[in-house]
Amino acid sequence: MNILVINAGSSSLKYQFFRMPSEAPLCTGIIEKIGAKNAFIKHKTLNGGIEKVLESEEHIADHAVGLNKVLRLLSDPADGLIQNTDEIAAVGHRVVHGGDYFSKATRITADIKEKIRELSDLAPLHNPVSLECIEVAEATFPKAVQVAVFDTAFHQTIPEVAYRYAIPEKLYEKDKMRVYGFHGTSHGHVTQKAMQWLGRQDARIISIHLGNGCSITAVDSGRSVDTSMGFGPLSGLIMGTRSGDIDPSVLLHLMDNGTYTPDEISDILNKQSGLRGFTGSNDMRDVRRMQQEGSRPASLILDMYAYRIKKYIGAYAAVLNGLDAIVFTAGVGENDVAIREAVCTGMDYLNIHLDKEKNSIRAGNIREISRVGDGVKILVVPTNEELEIAQQTLELL
Ligand code: ADP
């Protein structure tokens, strides 16, 4: 059974081709800078154990042109994986915002598309692009089942006491201002893997997703009960380019003074803050190098980055009334040894004890890095949002 997974960003398109139930994709690819003069295309196939990488630059006007390009590559007579479009049984789409309407993966119909369109108000940069890709995929693969997997769905189990903001009711009732949370597909995936590893379905887990965007989620028996991103992806942890938690008075003051327009403030908080705000780079590897070369701003932002995570671990241990495991995942969480050490140091009160030697071993699989004993298990679990989307798509078939 062939499943194509599509993850559309505002100017990018990532895709993976799975022959389920095998978990390894036979093809992965990305098109970046869609709409610009020269889009960059990287298409990697693994056919009969032989890896082939194709890279090119060409004008890709929009996501429709991009998806047609993907189709041509997938059905290439020499290196392709399919001969015609009917061989794709289903297409799984990552959709950023499912509002409070979608709590699980959903087969796409005309009504569902209408609902995703309505929710574009909440995610104006993302949902319209997902819709465009869904419509192109429907036209391109007319026999395939189309499935939407929402970033917000996993967090629909968060109780009202945690998802409401203490602002006038009408802003909730009418304007839908509440915590939605994001990275749900990743948090769901890694906590499932962690529960299998622990051999317990009732575990209390804190899942820490540290990529370019960062968020932390409290998970009780597989259900999200609180998360650090909220109405949008700005709150919570310090990220590559986003500030994370900040007193809203700062923004009001900047606007009151007339120094900055709302658009400029949005740009500052979303694109110029976090690691980048202190060092000029949002890439953890650069920041780490700067720190090693003695940069004070790099050193400070890294301390702040770890400190913020620790604060949330404390908060979520209280929310969960105890803790069985913490999970590090995504680019930074899986690879940056020093962040994991900084987060787990001085956490004896919570029975969190890192084994430094285990922590320093680099591997691509799930692993435990806590000291032997009855303390909280510290796990590194590689995330795989595309595989999770493929699996949820398969379940719906
Ligand atoms: P996203 O999917 O949100 O774009 P990723 O999960 O790919 O993000 O993570 C990107 C982050 O991971 C970047 O900050 C990058 O520097 C960091 N990263 C990737 N590899 C390493 C590594 N070996 N050591 C430290 N950080 C890394």
Short mmCIF file of C-alpha atoms and ligand atoms in Angstrom, two decimals:
data_model
loop_
_atom_site.label_atom_id
_atom_site.label_comp_id
_atom_site.label_asym_id
_atom_site.label_seq_id
_atom_site.Cartn_x
_atom_site.Cartn_y
_atom_site.Cartn_z
CA MET A 1 0.00 0.00 0.00
CA ASN A 2 1.62 3.24 -1.18
CA ILE A 3 1.07 6.36 0.90
CA LEU A 4 2.35 9.81 0.01
CA VAL A 5 2.77 12.28 2.86
CA ILE A 6 2.73 15.99 2.10
CA ASN A 7 3.88 18.66 4.50
CA ALA A 8 3.27 22.05 2.94
CA GLY A 9 4.80 25.20 4.42
CA SER A 10 4.15 28.74 3.21
CA SER A 11 6.92 28.52 0.59
CA SER A 12 8.07 24.93 0.87
CA LEU A 13 6.79 21.46 0.25
CA LYS A 14 8.19 18.39 1.97
CA TYR A 15 7.08 14.92 0.96
CA GLN A 16 7.74 11.28 1.74
CA PHE A 17 6.62 8.14 0.00
CA PHE A 18 5.95 5.06 2.13
CA ARG A 19 5.15 1.52 1.12
CA MET A 20 3.26 0.59 4.27
CA PRO A 21 3.51 -1.11 6.64
CA SER A 22 7.26 -0.64 6.18
CA GLU A 23 8.39 2.33 8.27
CA ALA A 24 11.27 3.40 6.03
CA PRO A 25 10.30 5.86 3.32
CA LEU A 26 11.29 4.86 -0.23
CA CYS A 27 11.54 8.47 -1.19
CA THR A 28 11.90 11.78 0.63
CA GLY A 29 12.11 15.23 -0.82
CA ILE A 30 11.77 18.93 -0.37
CA ILE A 31 11.05 21.91 -2.60
CA GLU A 32 12.13 25.20 -1.07
CA LYS A 33 11.54 28.80 -2.15
CA ILE A 34 8.35 28.10 -4.07
CA GLY A 35 7.37 31.25 -5.94
CA ALA A 36 10.93 32.58 -6.07
CA LYS A 37 12.96 32.68 -9.27
CA ASN A 38 14.94 29.59 -8.43
CA ALA A 39 13.23 27.00 -6.27
CA PHE A 40 15.53 24.36 -4.85
CA ILE A 41 14.49 20.72 -5.25
CA LYS A 42 16.05 17.77 -3.47
CA HIS A 43 14.62 14.36 -4.21
CA LYS A 44 16.06 11.25 -2.61
CA THR A 45 15.00 7.72 -3.53
CA LEU A 46 15.90 4.44 -1.95
CA ASN A 47 15.12 1.79 -4.52
CA GLY A 48 16.28 -1.76 -3.89
CA GLY A 49 18.64 -0.49 -1.18
CA ILE A 50 20.37 1.95 -3.56
CA GLU A 51 20.17 5.61 -2.63
CA LYS A 52 19.93 8.22 -5.37
CA VAL A 53 19.85 11.95 -4.78
CA LEU A 54 18.65 14.40 -7.37
CA GLU A 55 19.14 18.10 -6.83
CA SER A 56 18.03 20.87 -9.14
CA GLU A 57 17.00 24.50 -9.28
CA GLU A 58 14.16 25.76 -11.39
CA HIS A 59 11.23 28.14 -11.24
CA ILE A 60 8.31 26.60 -9.37
CA ALA A 61 5.48 29.10 -9.53
CA ASP A 62 3.26 27.63 -6.81
CA HIS A 63 2.49 24.50 -4.80
CA ALA A 64 0.45 23.04 -7.69
CA VAL A 65 3.44 23.19 -10.02
CA GLY A 66 5.59 21.77 -7.21
CA LEU A 67 3.34 18.80 -6.60
CA ASN A 68 3.21 18.02 -10.31
CA LYS A 69 6.98 18.05 -10.32
CA VAL A 70 6.96 15.55 -7.43
CA LEU A 71 4.58 13.36 -9.38
CA ARG A 72 6.87 13.38 -12.42
CA LEU A 73 9.83 12.41 -10.25
CA LEU A 74 7.88 9.63 -8.54
CA SER A 75 6.78 8.16 -11.88
CA ASP A 76 10.08 8.67 -13.70
CA PRO A 77 10.55 5.64 -16.04
CA ALA A 78 14.16 5.10 -14.90
CA ASP A 79 14.17 5.86 -11.16
CA GLY A 80 10.49 6.22 -10.32
CA LEU A 81 8.61 4.22 -7.71
CA ILE A 82 5.24 4.14 -9.42
CA GLN A 83 4.05 3.81 -12.99
CA ASN A 84 0.83 5.74 -12.71
CA THR A 85 -1.04 7.85 -10.20
CA ASP A 86 -3.49 5.06 -9.34
CA GLU A 87 -0.72 3.29 -7.46
CA ILE A 88 -0.95 5.86 -4.65
CA ALA A 89 -3.64 4.54 -2.28
CA ALA A 90 -3.73 7.58 -0.01
CA VAL A 91 -2.24 10.99 0.52
CA GLY A 92 -1.71 12.16 4.10
CA HIS A 93 -1.60 15.95 4.51
CA ARG A 94 -0.16 17.80 7.46
CA VAL A 95 -2.59 20.58 8.33
CA VAL A 96 -1.41 23.04 10.96
CA HIS A 97 -4.69 24.17 12.47
CA GLY A 98 -7.67 22.02 13.26
CA GLY A 99 -9.10 24.48 15.82
CA ASP A 100 -11.30 22.84 18.45
CA TYR A 101 -13.08 20.95 15.70
CA PHE A 102 -10.59 18.22 14.78
CA SER A 103 -9.29 15.89 17.46
CA LYS A 104 -8.00 13.18 15.15
CA ALA A 105 -6.90 12.43 11.59
CA THR A 106 -9.84 12.89 9.23
CA ARG A 107 -10.73 11.72 5.74
CA ILE A 108 -11.07 14.78 3.54
CA THR A 109 -14.45 15.57 1.97
CA ALA A 110 -15.91 18.81 0.61
CA ASP A 111 -17.29 19.60 4.11
CA ILE A 112 -13.93 18.97 5.74
CA LYS A 113 -12.23 21.28 3.25
CA GLU A 114 -14.79 23.95 4.07
CA LYS A 115 -14.02 23.55 7.77
CA ILE A 116 -10.26 23.82 7.13
CA ARG A 117 -10.98 26.96 5.11
CA GLU A 118 -12.98 28.45 8.01
CA LEU A 119 -10.06 27.74 10.32
CA SER A 120 -7.73 29.75 8.07
CA ASP A 121 -8.52 32.74 10.29
CA LEU A 122 -6.52 31.03 13.02
CA ALA A 123 -3.59 30.05 10.76
CA PRO A 124 -3.59 32.45 7.80
CA LEU A 125 -0.11 31.49 6.59
CA HIS A 126 -0.61 27.75 6.77
CA ASN A 127 -4.16 26.46 6.30
CA PRO A 128 -4.71 28.08 2.85
CA VAL A 129 -1.51 26.46 1.56
CA SER A 130 -2.59 23.06 2.92
CA LEU A 131 -5.94 23.49 1.19
CA GLU A 132 -4.23 24.30 -2.08
CA CYS A 133 -2.12 21.15 -1.78
CA ILE A 134 -5.16 19.05 -0.89
CA GLU A 135 -6.95 20.26 -4.00
CA VAL A 136 -3.94 19.66 -6.22
CA ALA A 137 -3.51 16.18 -4.73
CA GLU A 138 -7.20 15.42 -5.31
CA ALA A 139 -6.82 16.38 -8.97
CA THR A 140 -3.48 14.62 -9.37
CA PHE A 141 -4.36 11.40 -7.55
CA PRO A 142 -8.09 11.10 -8.19
CA LYS A 143 -8.32 7.52 -6.88
CA ALA A 144 -6.39 8.16 -3.66
CA VAL A 145 -8.02 8.72 -0.28
CA GLN A 146 -7.01 12.14 1.07
CA VAL A 147 -6.45 12.42 4.81
CA ALA A 148 -5.76 15.48 6.97
CA VAL A 149 -3.59 15.12 10.07
CA PHE A 150 -3.70 18.19 12.31
CA ASP A 151 -0.86 19.64 14.39
CA THR A 152 -3.36 20.74 17.01
CA ALA A 153 -5.38 17.49 17.25
CA PHE A 154 -3.27 15.76 19.91
CA HIS A 155 -3.83 18.68 22.29
CA GLN A 156 -7.63 18.53 22.14
CA THR A 157 -7.57 16.45 25.35
CA ILE A 158 -6.19 19.42 27.35
CA PRO A 159 -8.75 20.31 30.06
CA GLU A 160 -10.51 23.67 30.06
CA VAL A 161 -8.68 24.81 33.18
CA ALA A 162 -5.46 24.67 31.14
CA TYR A 163 -6.64 25.75 27.71
CA ARG A 164 -8.58 28.90 28.70
CA TYR A 165 -7.01 32.34 29.06
CA ALA A 166 -8.28 34.58 31.88
CA ILE A 167 -9.60 37.19 29.46
CA PRO A 168 -13.21 38.32 28.82
CA GLU A 169 -15.43 35.37 27.90
CA LYS A 170 -16.54 36.81 24.60
CA LEU A 171 -12.96 36.62 23.33
CA TYR A 172 -13.22 32.88 23.80
CA GLU A 173 -16.81 32.43 22.66
CA LYS A 174 -16.63 34.67 19.64
CA ASP A 175 -12.97 34.98 18.74
CA LYS A 176 -11.88 31.46 19.75
CA MET A 177 -8.97 32.73 21.86
CA ARG A 178 -7.67 29.71 23.74
CA VAL A 179 -4.67 27.41 23.89
CA TYR A 180 -4.58 25.11 20.86
CA GLY A 181 -0.97 23.91 21.03
CA PHE A 182 1.17 22.70 18.14
CA HIS A 183 3.74 20.00 17.27
CA GLY A 184 1.00 17.56 18.28
CA THR A 185 1.96 14.93 15.71
CA SER A 186 5.51 14.90 17.07
CA HIS A 187 4.53 14.90 20.77
CA GLY A 188 2.03 12.12 20.08
CA HIS A 189 4.57 10.06 18.15
CA VAL A 190 7.40 10.26 20.67
CA THR A 191 5.23 9.71 23.74
CA GLN A 192 3.75 6.58 22.14
CA LYS A 193 7.28 5.31 21.49
CA ALA A 194 8.27 6.19 25.06
CA MET A 195 5.27 4.34 26.51
CA GLN A 196 6.21 1.25 24.47
CA TRP A 197 9.80 1.57 25.72
CA LEU A 198 8.63 1.88 29.33
CA GLY A 199 6.09 -0.91 28.86
CA ARG A 200 3.45 1.29 30.52
CA GLN A 201 0.33 2.89 29.13
CA ASP A 202 -0.29 4.93 32.29
CA ALA A 203 3.04 6.80 32.29
CA ARG A 204 3.31 10.51 33.13
CA ILE A 205 5.62 11.94 30.51
CA ILE A 206 6.98 15.38 29.66
CA SER A 207 7.76 15.59 25.96
CA ILE A 208 10.27 18.27 24.93
CA HIS A 209 10.34 19.07 21.20
CA LEU A 210 13.38 21.23 20.43
CA GLY A 211 13.60 21.99 16.73
CA ASN A 212 13.53 25.38 15.11
CA GLY A 213 10.23 25.77 16.87
CA CYS A 214 10.18 24.42 20.43
CA SER A 215 7.39 23.24 22.68
CA ILE A 216 6.92 21.12 25.77
CA THR A 217 3.89 18.99 26.60
CA ALA A 218 2.64 17.22 29.69
CA VAL A 219 1.22 13.82 28.74
CA ASP A 220 -0.76 11.61 31.11
CA SER A 221 -1.47 8.05 29.92
CA GLY A 222 -1.03 9.09 26.29
CA ARG A 223 -3.24 12.19 26.57
CA SER A 224 -1.92 15.73 26.29
CA VAL A 225 -2.94 17.65 29.43
CA ASP A 226 -1.01 20.90 28.92
CA THR A 227 1.37 22.40 26.40
CA SER A 228 3.54 25.48 26.11
CA MET A 229 2.47 26.86 22.73
CA GLY A 230 -0.93 28.45 22.92
CA PHE A 231 -3.24 30.35 20.60
CA GLY A 232 -0.25 30.65 18.29
CA PRO A 233 3.26 29.22 18.25
CA LEU A 234 4.90 32.12 20.15
CA SER A 235 4.50 31.19 23.78
CA GLY A 236 6.54 28.90 25.98
CA LEU A 237 10.10 27.87 25.30
CA ILE A 238 12.86 29.97 23.73
CA MET A 239 13.17 28.91 20.07
CA GLY A 240 15.40 29.43 17.05
CA THR A 241 13.82 32.74 16.08
CA ARG A 242 10.88 33.11 18.51
CA SER A 243 10.99 34.61 21.97
CA GLY A 244 8.74 32.17 23.80
CA ASP A 245 7.02 33.57 26.92
CA ILE A 246 7.18 37.32 27.28
CA ASP A 247 5.14 39.78 29.34
CA PRO A 248 2.50 41.23 26.95
CA SER A 249 3.14 44.65 28.55
CA VAL A 250 6.39 44.80 26.60
CA LEU A 251 4.46 44.67 23.33
CA LEU A 252 1.80 47.11 24.49
CA HIS A 253 4.47 49.55 25.54
CA LEU A 254 6.28 49.30 22.21
CA MET A 255 3.01 49.86 20.35
CA ASP A 256 1.87 52.67 22.66
CA ASN A 257 5.04 54.57 22.03
CA GLY A 258 4.38 54.26 18.32
CA THR A 259 7.90 52.95 17.96
CA TYR A 260 6.77 49.75 16.26
CA THR A 261 3.74 48.73 14.23
CA PRO A 262 1.99 45.41 14.99
CA ASP A 263 3.60 43.92 11.86
CA GLU A 264 7.04 44.94 13.04
CA ILE A 265 6.39 43.50 16.48
CA SER A 266 5.23 40.26 14.91
CA ASP A 267 8.43 40.17 12.86
CA ILE A 268 10.56 40.78 15.97
CA LEU A 269 8.87 38.09 18.06
CA ASN A 270 8.54 35.47 15.32
CA LYS A 271 11.66 35.96 13.26
CA GLN A 272 14.26 38.09 15.08
CA SER A 273 14.17 36.70 18.61
CA GLY A 274 15.24 33.53 20.41
CA LEU A 275 18.70 32.21 19.58
CA ARG A 276 18.86 34.57 16.61
CA GLY A 277 18.04 37.61 18.72
CA PHE A 278 21.20 37.14 20.78
CA THR A 279 23.61 35.66 18.24
CA GLY A 280 22.36 36.38 14.73
CA SER A 281 21.90 32.66 14.05
CA ASN A 282 18.92 30.41 14.71
CA ASP A 283 21.00 27.28 14.16
CA MET A 284 21.96 25.61 17.41
CA ARG A 285 25.24 24.34 15.91
CA ASP A 286 26.35 27.94 15.17
CA VAL A 287 25.29 29.15 18.59
CA ARG A 288 27.16 26.31 20.28
CA ARG A 289 30.30 27.15 18.29
CA MET A 290 30.02 30.83 19.25
CA GLN A 291 29.68 29.83 22.89
CA GLN A 292 32.80 27.67 22.64
CA GLU A 293 34.65 30.62 21.12
CA GLY A 294 33.76 32.67 24.19
CA SER A 295 30.75 34.69 23.01
CA ARG A 296 28.90 36.07 26.06
CA PRO A 297 25.52 36.52 24.27
CA ALA A 298 25.70 32.94 22.97
CA SER A 299 26.51 31.64 26.43
CA LEU A 300 23.69 33.64 28.03
CA ILE A 301 20.99 32.65 25.53
CA LEU A 302 21.95 28.98 25.93
CA ASP A 303 21.61 29.29 29.71
CA MET A 304 18.24 30.99 29.25
CA TYR A 305 17.13 28.33 26.76
CA ALA A 306 17.85 25.52 29.25
CA TYR A 307 16.49 27.48 32.23
CA ARG A 308 13.14 27.99 30.49
CA ILE A 309 12.84 24.25 29.82
CA LYS A 310 13.61 23.48 33.48
CA LYS A 311 10.90 25.84 34.65
CA TYR A 312 8.35 24.09 32.48
CA ILE A 313 9.47 20.66 33.68
CA GLY A 314 8.82 21.82 37.24
CA ALA A 315 5.41 23.18 36.28
CA TYR A 316 4.39 20.08 34.39
CA ALA A 317 5.63 17.71 37.10
CA ALA A 318 3.15 19.56 39.33
CA VAL A 319 0.40 19.33 36.70
CA LEU A 320 0.99 15.58 36.35
CA ASN A 321 1.37 15.09 40.12
CA GLY A 322 4.58 13.15 39.52
CA LEU A 323 6.76 12.13 36.66
CA ASP A 324 7.83 8.85 35.07
CA ALA A 325 9.82 10.04 32.05
CA ILE A 326 11.01 13.04 30.12
CA VAL A 327 11.60 12.79 26.40
CA PHE A 328 13.93 14.90 24.29
CA THR A 329 13.19 15.08 20.58
CA ALA A 330 13.68 17.00 17.27
CA GLY A 331 16.90 18.51 15.84
CA VAL A 332 18.27 20.03 19.05
CA GLY A 333 16.70 17.57 21.49
CA GLU A 334 18.05 14.57 19.61
CA ASN A 335 21.52 15.94 18.89
CA ASP A 336 22.64 18.59 21.34
CA VAL A 337 24.28 16.75 24.22
CA ALA A 338 24.98 19.94 26.19
CA ILE A 339 21.37 21.18 26.22
CA ARG A 340 20.19 17.86 27.61
CA GLU A 341 22.85 18.04 30.30
CA ALA A 342 22.04 21.65 31.20
CA VAL A 343 18.33 20.84 31.48
CA CYS A 344 18.86 17.75 33.62
CA THR A 345 21.44 19.23 36.01
CA GLY A 346 20.28 20.33 39.45
CA MET A 347 17.00 18.46 39.18
CA ASP A 348 17.62 15.99 42.03
CA TYR A 349 14.50 17.14 43.85
CA LEU A 350 12.46 15.75 40.96
CA ASN A 351 14.53 12.56 40.91
CA ILE A 352 15.98 13.44 37.50
CA HIS A 353 19.56 12.13 37.24
CA LEU A 354 21.40 12.17 33.92
CA ASP A 355 24.07 9.61 33.06
CA LYS A 356 26.64 11.83 31.33
CA GLU A 357 28.31 8.98 29.51
CA LYS A 358 25.08 7.63 28.07
CA ASN A 359 24.09 11.18 27.18
CA SER A 360 27.25 11.66 25.12
CA ILE A 361 26.62 8.64 22.89
CA ARG A 362 25.24 9.67 19.52
CA ALA A 363 22.73 7.32 17.95
CA GLY A 364 19.70 7.61 15.74
CA ASN A 365 17.41 5.36 17.73
CA ILE A 366 15.41 5.59 20.95
CA ARG A 367 17.69 5.48 24.00
CA GLU A 368 17.72 5.98 27.74
CA ILE A 369 20.23 8.45 29.16
CA SER A 370 19.25 8.42 32.84
CA ARG A 371 21.24 6.78 35.60
CA VAL A 372 20.27 3.24 36.50
CA GLY A 373 17.82 3.29 39.40
CA ASP A 374 14.25 4.14 40.17
CA GLY A 375 14.41 7.79 39.10
CA VAL A 376 12.64 9.49 36.24
CA LYS A 377 13.59 7.92 32.92
CA ILE A 378 15.28 10.36 30.59
CA LEU A 379 14.80 9.31 26.98
CA VAL A 380 15.96 10.55 23.60
CA VAL A 381 13.31 9.61 21.04
CA PRO A 382 13.74 10.54 17.37
CA THR A 383 10.61 12.19 16.07
CA ASN A 384 9.15 11.29 12.70
CA GLU A 385 6.11 13.39 11.86
CA GLU A 386 5.86 12.06 8.31
CA LEU A 387 5.80 8.43 9.45
CA GLU A 388 3.20 9.31 12.08
CA ILE A 389 1.04 10.94 9.38
CA ALA A 390 1.46 7.85 7.17
CA GLN A 391 0.45 5.58 10.05
CA GLN A 392 -2.59 7.67 10.98
CA THR A 393 -3.55 7.72 7.28
CA LEU A 394 -3.23 3.94 7.08
CA GLU A 395 -5.38 3.52 10.20
CA LEU A 396 -8.15 5.51 8.55
CA LEU A 397 -8.12 3.30 5.47
P1 ADP B 1 12.31 22.00 12.27
O1 ADP B 1 11.69 20.69 11.82
O2 ADP B 1 11.52 22.72 13.31
O3 ADP B 1 12.80 22.87 11.16
P2 ADP B 1 14.50 20.39 13.28
O4 ADP B 1 13.84 19.40 14.17
O5 ADP B 1 15.07 19.93 12.01
O6 ADP B 1 13.59 21.66 13.09
O7 ADP B 1 15.66 21.08 14.15
C1 ADP B 1 16.40 22.15 13.67
C2 ADP B 1 17.40 22.53 14.76
O8 ADP B 1 18.18 21.38 15.10
C3 ADP B 1 18.38 23.61 14.34
O9 ADP B 1 18.50 24.57 15.37
C4 ADP B 1 19.69 22.85 14.20
O10 ADP B 1 20.78 23.63 14.54
C5 ADP B 1 19.52 21.78 15.24
N1 ADP B 1 20.44 20.67 14.99
C6 ADP B 1 20.47 19.83 13.96
N2 ADP B 1 21.52 18.97 14.07
C7 ADP B 1 22.17 19.31 15.21
C8 ADP B 1 23.33 18.81 15.88
N3 ADP B 1 24.03 17.80 15.40
N4 ADP B 1 23.68 19.40 17.05
C9 ADP B 1 22.97 20.43 17.55
N5 ADP B 1 21.89 20.95 16.96
C10 ADP B 1 21.48 20.40 15.81
#
